[in-house]
Amino acid sequence: MNEIINCVAYADGRRVADVNLQDVHTALKDSRQFVWIGLHEPSEEILDKVKQEFNLHELAVEDAHNAHQRPKVEIYNDSIFVVLRTMMRNKENHTEFGETHFFVGDNFVVVVRHGPSVPYLEVRNRCESTPELLKKGQGFVLYAVMDFIVDHYFPVVHDMESELEVIEAKIFKEKPSRETTEEIYDLKRELLDVKRAVSPLIDVCNKLMRFEIQCITEETRPYFRDVYDHVMRINETVENTQELLNSAMEANFSLISINQSDVSKKFAGWAAIIAVPTMLAGFYGMNFKFMPELEWHYGYFALIFVTIAVCITLFYFFRKSGWL
Amino acid sequence: MNEIINCVAYADGRRVADVNLQDVHTALKDSRQFVWIGLHEPSEEILDKVKQEFNLHELAVEDAHNAHQRPKVEIYNDSIFVVLRTMMRNKENHTEFGETHFFVGDNFVVVVRHGPSVPYLEVRNRCESTPELLKKGQGFVLYAVMDFIVDHYFPVVHDMESELEVIEAKIFKEKPSRETTEEIYDLKRELLDVKRAVSPLIDVCNKLMRFEIQCITEETRPYFRDVYDHVMRINETVENTQELLNSAMEANFSLISINQSDVSKKFAGWAAIIAVPTMLAGFYGMNFKFMPELEWHYGYFALIFVTIAVCITLFYFFRKSGWL
Amino acid sequence: MNEIINCVAYADGRRVADVNLQDVHTALKDSRQFVWIGLHEPSEEILDKVKQEFNLHELAVEDAHNAHQRPKVEIYNDSIFVVLRTMMRNKENHTEFGETHFFVGDNFVVVVRHGPSVPYLEVRNRCESTPELLKKGQGFVLYAVMDFIVDHYFPVVHDMESELEVIEAKIFKEKPSRETTEEIYDLKRELLDVKRAVSPLIDVCNKLMRFEIQCITEETRPYFRDVYDHVMRINETVENTQELLNSAMEANFSLISINQSDVSKKFAGWAAIIAVPTMLAGFYGMNFKFMPELEWHYGYFALIFVTIAVCITLFYFFRKSGWL
Amino acid sequence: MNEIINCVAYADGRRVADVNLQDVHTALKDSRQFVWIGLHEPSEEILDKVKQEFNLHELAVEDAHNAHQRPKVEIYNDSIFVVLRTMMRNKENHTEFGETHFFVGDNFVVVVRHGPSVPYLEVRNRCESTPELLKKGQGFVLYAVMDFIVDHYFPVVHDMESELEVIEAKIFKEKPSRETTEEIYDLKRELLDVKRAVSPLIDVCNKLMRFEIQCITEETRPYFRDVYDHVMRINETVENTQELLNSAMEANFSLISINQSDVSKKFAGWAAIIAVPTMLAGFYGMNFKFMPELEWHYGYFALIFVTIAVCITLFYFFRKSGWL
Amino acid sequence: MNEIINCVAYADGRRVADVNLQDVHTALKDSRQFVWIGLHEPSEEILDKVKQEFNLHELAVEDAHNAHQRPKVEIYNDSIFVVLRTMMRNKENHTEFGETHFFVGDNFVVVVRHGPSVPYLEVRNRCESTPELLKKGQGFVLYAVMDFIVDHYFPVVHDMESELEVIEAKIFKEKPSRETTEEIYDLKRELLDVKRAVSPLIDVCNKLMRFEIQCITEETRPYFRDVYDHVMRINETVENTQELLNSAMEANFSLISINQSDVSKKFAGWAAIIAVPTMLAGFYGMNFKFMPELEWHYGYFALIFVTIAVCITLFYFFRKSGWL
């Protein structure tokens, strides 16, 4: 069955045996053992089996099937249900979100993976290679996978910081454009999505650190403080990026206005430079009987000379005062 | 009577009998039974009967009659009074709001429906088809109807998300227009209305989950956590949409300015292209005695050629620098 | 004396006797009685008498005389001091604010009215007509007057909502104007004033509902929940209106910009339509020796025809692209 | 010595004797007495003496010397240290800030004045004239001086409200100008400074009202509620003014845009009125052989007439549509 | 070894001996002694030794090695781990951030310095010169270094205030420019970085002041209140500067618009002054048979005179109404 990635019993930090989902209850008779099950988008039947095997609450199992949850931790009498969002950057440089759910009880941890995310085989291997940590039990497994998920937030957030820098460069170095405005908006939208995944985790970690939850031993609790710390830093970075993005939007807007002002000035300058010879030409196109300049032999050339002189003067004047 | 939709006694999760409102007290003598009454915009007399039958607080009954309440839960000694807003999209694609009030006591639940909303017959049928759940009592009925109401918020909120996407497309793909601005404003207004209906529910659910309320049994409480979760998600979506809408408004504004700048540039470009031949023509309209070009046989055609050349050059120049 | 509106002793919900302020202490010897005194902008002497009669705290009495207080409740050992703002719309459609202060003790309630407000005779009559409620004591009187005051907030707030709608209509249907901007600002200012009167009441009601205040009996407390509810709704409406007003201001601003853009387009369009014939006329005003068109018999009329044709073409072109 | 303004022992609300700073400990042997010392920008030596005399904490004394503190109250074992900012309007209509520090213990109160502020002799006189209040002890002195300081905030804040009104008048009645923008900014800056002085006082008063501070007797505590109230009102006014100022800035900005739009319209209107006769004149400056109008005897006058007629028509048209 | 700056044992406030890191445990056998170790970007081995010597928590040591932490305090059973950010202005007038970590236990304090910061030798010297303070133990050392670090924030923050003043001067005295907008943005970015370093310290100080932390003696606690106070003031200044910067950005934006308006007016004014003579010249360029002015001997000069008169009149008119 493809939905069940793994189902292994551990004792004293060491792998004991691969168990069949049906036989889990026999494995759990030995109170020193705990079972770590990895599922991937499981069908209702599989979840039903898990539910019966571990006596889970109907509503939590329903949530685990639907997979459109906010990050949260729900504390039932003898088990907890944890939801996290996973993040991955796809090839088109967009962030894709998945979900991972955990059921943790006294002697089991069930990890349910939905949507795009890196598989957790790596975490399992790492855990199995440090038996002195893994023997802390199912609470440590919860920590290890959560830490793994949260560590994958960092590259996503750093990518967004880089995008912000690209936008800043565009705003301050290039001309204002529709594209920049749209990019700002898109980044804002993505940041909101990331924030929605990250910020509820502060509360989740707090609960895991503080509450008297049976299935998490006391020596495991400081580890969740570590996750908490990472989440705080990511959250801070996201909020910082949001704030800078807002400022960038305003700066962009100021520069659009300055740019508009520059266009007006440039137009005004050139309009003046063209208007003066037009006016002069109009004057000597008048039909007055007696206009002495018209009779001069070099009148025409004198006018051309004067016109050019005036235009050049205006040009230098406007350039000096920053209009051209 | 049309105001009383239903008045049924249940025992052990199963329908026992349709009761007459006057005879409710006899039905309630059997302590294993509870009564579920559905009312629709009841008259004062009906409410008065209900009040006396179940010994409700005067102020709560007054509220239930007026039907302009905020979502809330009020805890009296032996009963609670809950107010929820209902939402429906009408044919003109606007959201219509109704109200539903609940009186829940030890052995009764009265559901009072005001304004536009889907009838709750469907909930009753669903409840009756799962007697193992319905036997949890009147608290479960409260949950079932609340869940039904809150589930009807989702399509409304998703509609608004779609409207936002339409607006985004208009902002970034089409020209800025008065209509878009007005649509943004209207969506904002609707979102505020929805938020007003949804956000107080967080507090309502919290109270129902945590407080030691007699008439809600402990095993029913996790179900309200489910409603809480839905409300949180809807609330989050609404806030997200609001924030994006604000950004959309600012982006719209930036694009209006860029557009204005483009108009100015286009105008300036064409003005220059027309001003140059006008100036040239003015020159050869002068009446100087001695203007050699005027005497040339092909002077006129030369001028036309020069003019066209200059205009084309300007056109290419402006096009290259993005002014045309 | 005009400052003392009323001074009546009640027992068991029924009016016992009009008392003289000096004789209040004799009336209060009967522990079942309480006294309800109504004052209107009392002089220092009157307040002094009241102070001595009921043993009130010096600072509270000073506050009651000055009448520039924030809404608040102050709890002294054996009495409480409550301040509320009253609101009235005057003939020029502006909101006028007054103040009403309450001293409530074990067997008295003193209501001090300052500034413009509806007199409370109506409340007294209404209370006297429901002795079964009035017999709940001085706490109920406090509720009755507070409820009366808060009920008078509704028309003021609804007026402001209407004003907002008028402003919306002006923004979206008419041209942007200085007047609209000023009206938005004025409404904002008024809303801030109203908010200052309303929002501290949430805290006031909370204290009256929850605190163990001797002089308010437990059965009176749910009534303050009713006032609390009204205050919450008014406060919500005010905040909603404020938020919409902010959005309206931004929408207004967008439309000013779009309007400005429209002016520019219109100007550009007409400028082009006039510039083309001017240029053409300039051409045929040139003095080249050899210009064949000038010799044509119908050259002039041809030119006029061409000019008109070009102008009409431009006109249709600009109209189609929305510039005219 | 100029730094020691006063050093007086009080017993039972009455001045007992002027004491020398060195002899304070003898005066304090009588447990019914307390000492009130007034200092003005004291040197380190004086502060050192005070420190030893009353056994003050090193850090508090350091703070009192440096005088760049936020308003705060620090509670030590047997004494408290309070910092307040003082405000004064100088002749150039700017607000100047000073600081006043208090050391209050079981039988002493030391008031240290820094920077510009009204001297506290007036408070001392007022206190001495009401021995029945002064006998409440050093806590009452603390109240009296704090009340005096906070009362001096009112004129400053009212001045700022008047400045806002002046700015409003400029915005809505006059043309937008650089000066108005700068004035808005300056007022904002001043408001921030005032807010920094006022808002921490809310917390200070709260602590003085609620905490079990030995050196403030219980009957003095309601007096700090009075100061708290004043601080709340000032703070509210400052926040109100800030919010209105923000709205004023936005309104100003809208009006700048409307004004810009008006300039464009005016320009467009006059440009059209001048462009039409220019075009007409251009037409009759053409050199076509056959142009019948040119031959007419009154052609020229007819043209002038037509031109004037067209211009007047345009003028009325533009005026009607609000462009001129 | 360069990574270990110092490793000294103290007893009763006085330097006892320089110890070798390996021999620390022997030095600590004397319970009156404590060890103060200063490290600079230590290698993993050194940190490992320290970890074993003092029995530190694995996660804290990992943090101390990575050095990308938020300011925080973590409380373990028998030691605390504190992280602070350090700030320095470099030669290009930018702020550089470093980190300093502290491990504090019952008889040791380890200070780990990362990135750019002033060395702490100065603090050590100062501490050693006041043995009566240093004998308060390792808690006082923590205070002394924290105080030293926080004192170095002040010049950074004051520099930023000066930068704001430079920006204000540019906004209100010079023409709006792209550079000013970019400088505002850059300052905003730097302020956010500083805020990120400072604001978490409020919480850190609070914990150090209030929590029952064994390794900080009660008489050391008021000293952290001093650090708290400094942090509050710096934080306040940063927030103030941020708020003023936002207002400056808006003011800048208003002035850009006013400037744009001025450009339009100037352009309109000069356009009018040039358009009038152009129109007049056009008139007398018409070829009507009968135009009396053309025949006048001084017609031409009269026209020149009229033209100049009109232009001067217009010039004065525009100047008076502020358009030129």
mmCIF file of C-alpha atoms in Angstrom, chain B residues 72-203:
data_model
loop_
_atom_site.group_PDB
_atom_site.id
_atom_site.type_symbol
_atom_site.label_atom_id
_atom_site.label_comp_id
_atom_site.label_asym_id
_atom_site.label_seq_id
_atom_site.Cartn_x
_atom_site.Cartn_y
_atom_site.Cartn_z
ATOM 1 C CA LYS B 72 -23.185 36.604 21.418
ATOM 2 C CA VAL B 73 -23.774 34.050 24.112
ATOM 3 C CA GLU B 74 -25.447 35.004 27.361
ATOM 4 C CA ILE B 75 -25.295 32.663 30.268
ATOM 5 C CA TYR B 76 -28.224 32.657 32.689
ATOM 6 C CA ASN B 77 -28.546 30.463 35.691
ATOM 7 C CA ASP B 78 -30.184 27.485 34.075
ATOM 8 C CA SER B 79 -30.108 28.279 30.371
ATOM 9 C CA ILE B 80 -28.037 30.018 27.738
ATOM 10 C CA PHE B 81 -29.053 32.370 24.956
ATOM 11 C CA VAL B 82 -27.004 32.300 21.739
ATOM 12 C CA VAL B 83 -27.254 34.692 18.774
ATOM 13 C CA LEU B 84 -25.737 33.986 15.350
ATOM 14 C CA ARG B 85 -25.977 35.810 12.055
ATOM 15 C CA THR B 86 -26.856 33.827 8.949
ATOM 16 C CA MET B 87 -25.653 34.703 5.458
ATOM 17 C CA MET B 88 -27.016 34.030 2.009
ATOM 18 C CA ARG B 89 -26.088 35.267 -1.407
ATOM 19 C CA ASN B 90 -29.147 36.550 -3.245
ATOM 20 C CA LYS B 91 -29.723 36.572 -6.981
ATOM 21 C CA GLU B 92 -28.107 39.999 -7.446
ATOM 22 C CA ASN B 93 -24.940 38.570 -5.940
ATOM 23 C CA HIS B 94 -25.272 40.514 -2.722
ATOM 24 C CA THR B 95 -25.013 39.050 0.727
ATOM 25 C CA GLU B 96 -28.155 39.022 2.819
ATOM 26 C CA PHE B 97 -28.000 38.664 6.556
ATOM 27 C CA GLY B 98 -30.463 36.961 8.875
ATOM 28 C CA GLU B 99 -30.346 36.024 12.506
ATOM 29 C CA THR B 100 -30.812 32.813 14.402
ATOM 30 C CA HIS B 101 -31.294 32.719 18.151
ATOM 31 C CA PHE B 102 -31.012 29.722 20.442
ATOM 32 C CA PHE B 103 -32.365 29.109 23.895
ATOM 33 C CA VAL B 104 -30.684 26.057 25.361
ATOM 34 C CA GLY B 105 -31.577 24.605 28.738
ATOM 35 C CA ASP B 106 -31.264 21.285 30.500
ATOM 36 C CA ASN B 107 -33.875 19.549 28.414
ATOM 37 C CA PHE B 108 -34.788 21.882 25.592
ATOM 38 C CA VAL B 109 -33.384 23.787 22.661
ATOM 39 C CA VAL B 110 -35.403 26.499 20.935
ATOM 40 C CA VAL B 111 -34.146 27.683 17.552
ATOM 41 C CA VAL B 112 -35.584 31.019 16.386
ATOM 42 C CA ARG B 113 -34.927 31.935 12.775
ATOM 43 C CA HIS B 114 -35.199 35.596 11.550
ATOM 44 C CA GLY B 115 -34.717 37.004 8.084
ATOM 45 C CA PRO B 116 -33.307 35.202 5.066
ATOM 46 C CA SER B 117 -31.628 31.843 5.748
ATOM 47 C CA VAL B 118 -31.799 28.255 4.640
ATOM 48 C CA PRO B 119 -34.358 26.323 6.766
ATOM 49 C CA TYR B 120 -32.929 23.913 9.314
ATOM 50 C CA LEU B 121 -35.050 20.914 8.331
ATOM 51 C CA GLU B 122 -31.975 19.429 6.716
ATOM 52 C CA VAL B 123 -30.069 19.595 10.011
ATOM 53 C CA ARG B 124 -32.933 17.934 11.843
ATOM 54 C CA ASN B 125 -33.017 15.110 9.324
ATOM 55 C CA ARG B 126 -29.285 14.644 9.495
ATOM 56 C CA CYS B 127 -29.391 14.589 13.291
ATOM 57 C CA GLU B 128 -32.209 12.099 13.356
ATOM 58 C CA SER B 129 -30.228 9.824 11.047
ATOM 59 C CA THR B 130 -27.322 9.640 13.521
ATOM 60 C CA PRO B 131 -29.022 8.798 16.832
ATOM 61 C CA GLU B 132 -25.695 7.872 18.464
ATOM 62 C CA LEU B 133 -24.704 11.541 18.136
ATOM 63 C CA LEU B 134 -28.108 13.067 18.763
ATOM 64 C CA LYS B 135 -28.360 11.254 22.070
ATOM 65 C CA LYS B 136 -25.630 13.566 23.382
ATOM 66 C CA GLY B 137 -28.596 15.911 23.891
ATOM 67 C CA GLN B 138 -29.596 19.519 23.284
ATOM 68 C CA GLY B 139 -25.930 20.669 23.292
ATOM 69 C CA PHE B 140 -25.336 18.574 20.213
ATOM 70 C CA VAL B 141 -28.351 20.131 18.501
ATOM 71 C CA LEU B 142 -26.899 23.567 19.219
ATOM 72 C CA TYR B 143 -23.627 22.403 17.670
ATOM 73 C CA ALA B 144 -25.335 20.872 14.629
ATOM 74 C CA VAL B 145 -27.267 24.034 13.760
ATOM 75 C CA MET B 146 -24.285 26.320 14.451
ATOM 76 C CA ASP B 147 -22.099 24.118 12.282
ATOM 77 C CA PHE B 148 -24.727 24.249 9.543
ATOM 78 C CA ILE B 149 -24.889 28.047 9.736
ATOM 79 C CA VAL B 150 -21.126 28.472 9.763
ATOM 80 C CA ASP B 151 -20.739 26.063 6.837
ATOM 81 C CA HIS B 152 -22.971 28.405 4.871
ATOM 82 C CA TYR B 153 -20.465 31.220 5.442
ATOM 83 C CA PHE B 154 -17.862 29.482 3.277
ATOM 84 C CA PRO B 155 -19.517 29.987 -0.135
ATOM 85 C CA VAL B 156 -20.170 33.661 0.722
ATOM 86 C CA VAL B 157 -16.544 34.203 1.645
ATOM 87 C CA HIS B 158 -15.287 32.307 -1.386
ATOM 88 C CA ASP B 159 -17.498 34.459 -3.578
ATOM 89 C CA MET B 160 -15.802 37.503 -2.134
ATOM 90 C CA GLU B 161 -12.394 36.033 -2.807
ATOM 91 C CA SER B 162 -13.453 35.550 -6.412
ATOM 92 C CA GLU B 163 -14.679 39.120 -6.589
ATOM 93 C CA LEU B 164 -11.290 40.230 -5.346
ATOM 94 C CA GLU B 165 -9.650 38.246 -8.128
ATOM 95 C CA VAL B 166 -11.911 39.889 -10.685
ATOM 96 C CA ILE B 167 -10.933 43.273 -9.282
ATOM 97 C CA GLU B 168 -7.237 42.368 -9.375
ATOM 98 C CA ALA B 169 -7.568 41.390 -13.018
ATOM 99 C CA LYS B 170 -9.273 44.703 -13.771
ATOM 100 C CA ILE B 171 -6.603 46.675 -11.948
ATOM 101 C CA PHE B 172 -3.614 45.028 -13.544
ATOM 102 C CA LYS B 173 -4.972 44.186 -16.984
ATOM 103 C CA GLU B 174 -7.416 46.976 -17.797
ATOM 104 C CA LYS B 175 -7.297 50.750 -17.605
ATOM 105 C CA PRO B 176 -8.064 52.395 -14.266
ATOM 106 C CA SER B 177 -11.714 53.317 -14.058
ATOM 107 C CA ARG B 178 -14.274 54.767 -11.717
ATOM 108 C CA GLU B 179 -16.085 51.449 -11.737
ATOM 109 C CA THR B 180 -13.128 49.545 -10.305
ATOM 110 C CA THR B 181 -12.773 52.067 -7.508
ATOM 111 C CA GLU B 182 -16.433 51.751 -6.693
ATOM 112 C CA GLU B 183 -16.262 47.948 -6.800
ATOM 113 C CA ILE B 184 -13.328 47.974 -4.390
ATOM 114 C CA TYR B 185 -15.309 50.168 -2.037
ATOM 115 C CA ASP B 186 -18.410 48.002 -2.274
ATOM 116 C CA LEU B 187 -16.456 44.832 -1.603
ATOM 117 C CA LYS B 188 -14.842 46.512 1.397
ATOM 118 C CA ARG B 189 -18.248 47.383 2.732
ATOM 119 C CA GLU B 190 -19.503 43.840 2.293
ATOM 120 C CA LEU B 191 -16.397 42.417 3.946
ATOM 121 C CA LEU B 192 -16.971 44.663 6.961
ATOM 122 C CA ASP B 193 -20.514 43.326 7.232
ATOM 123 C CA VAL B 194 -19.326 39.750 7.038
ATOM 124 C CA LYS B 195 -16.604 40.420 9.556
ATOM 125 C CA ARG B 196 -19.161 41.862 11.930
ATOM 126 C CA ALA B 197 -21.078 38.599 11.707
ATOM 127 C CA VAL B 198 -18.080 36.297 11.992
ATOM 128 C CA SER B 199 -15.523 37.759 14.380
ATOM 129 C CA PRO B 200 -17.727 37.841 17.531
ATOM 130 C CA LEU B 201 -18.247 34.101 17.005
ATOM 131 C CA ILE B 202 -14.658 33.421 18.078
ATOM 132 C CA ASP B 203 -15.591 34.653 21.511
#
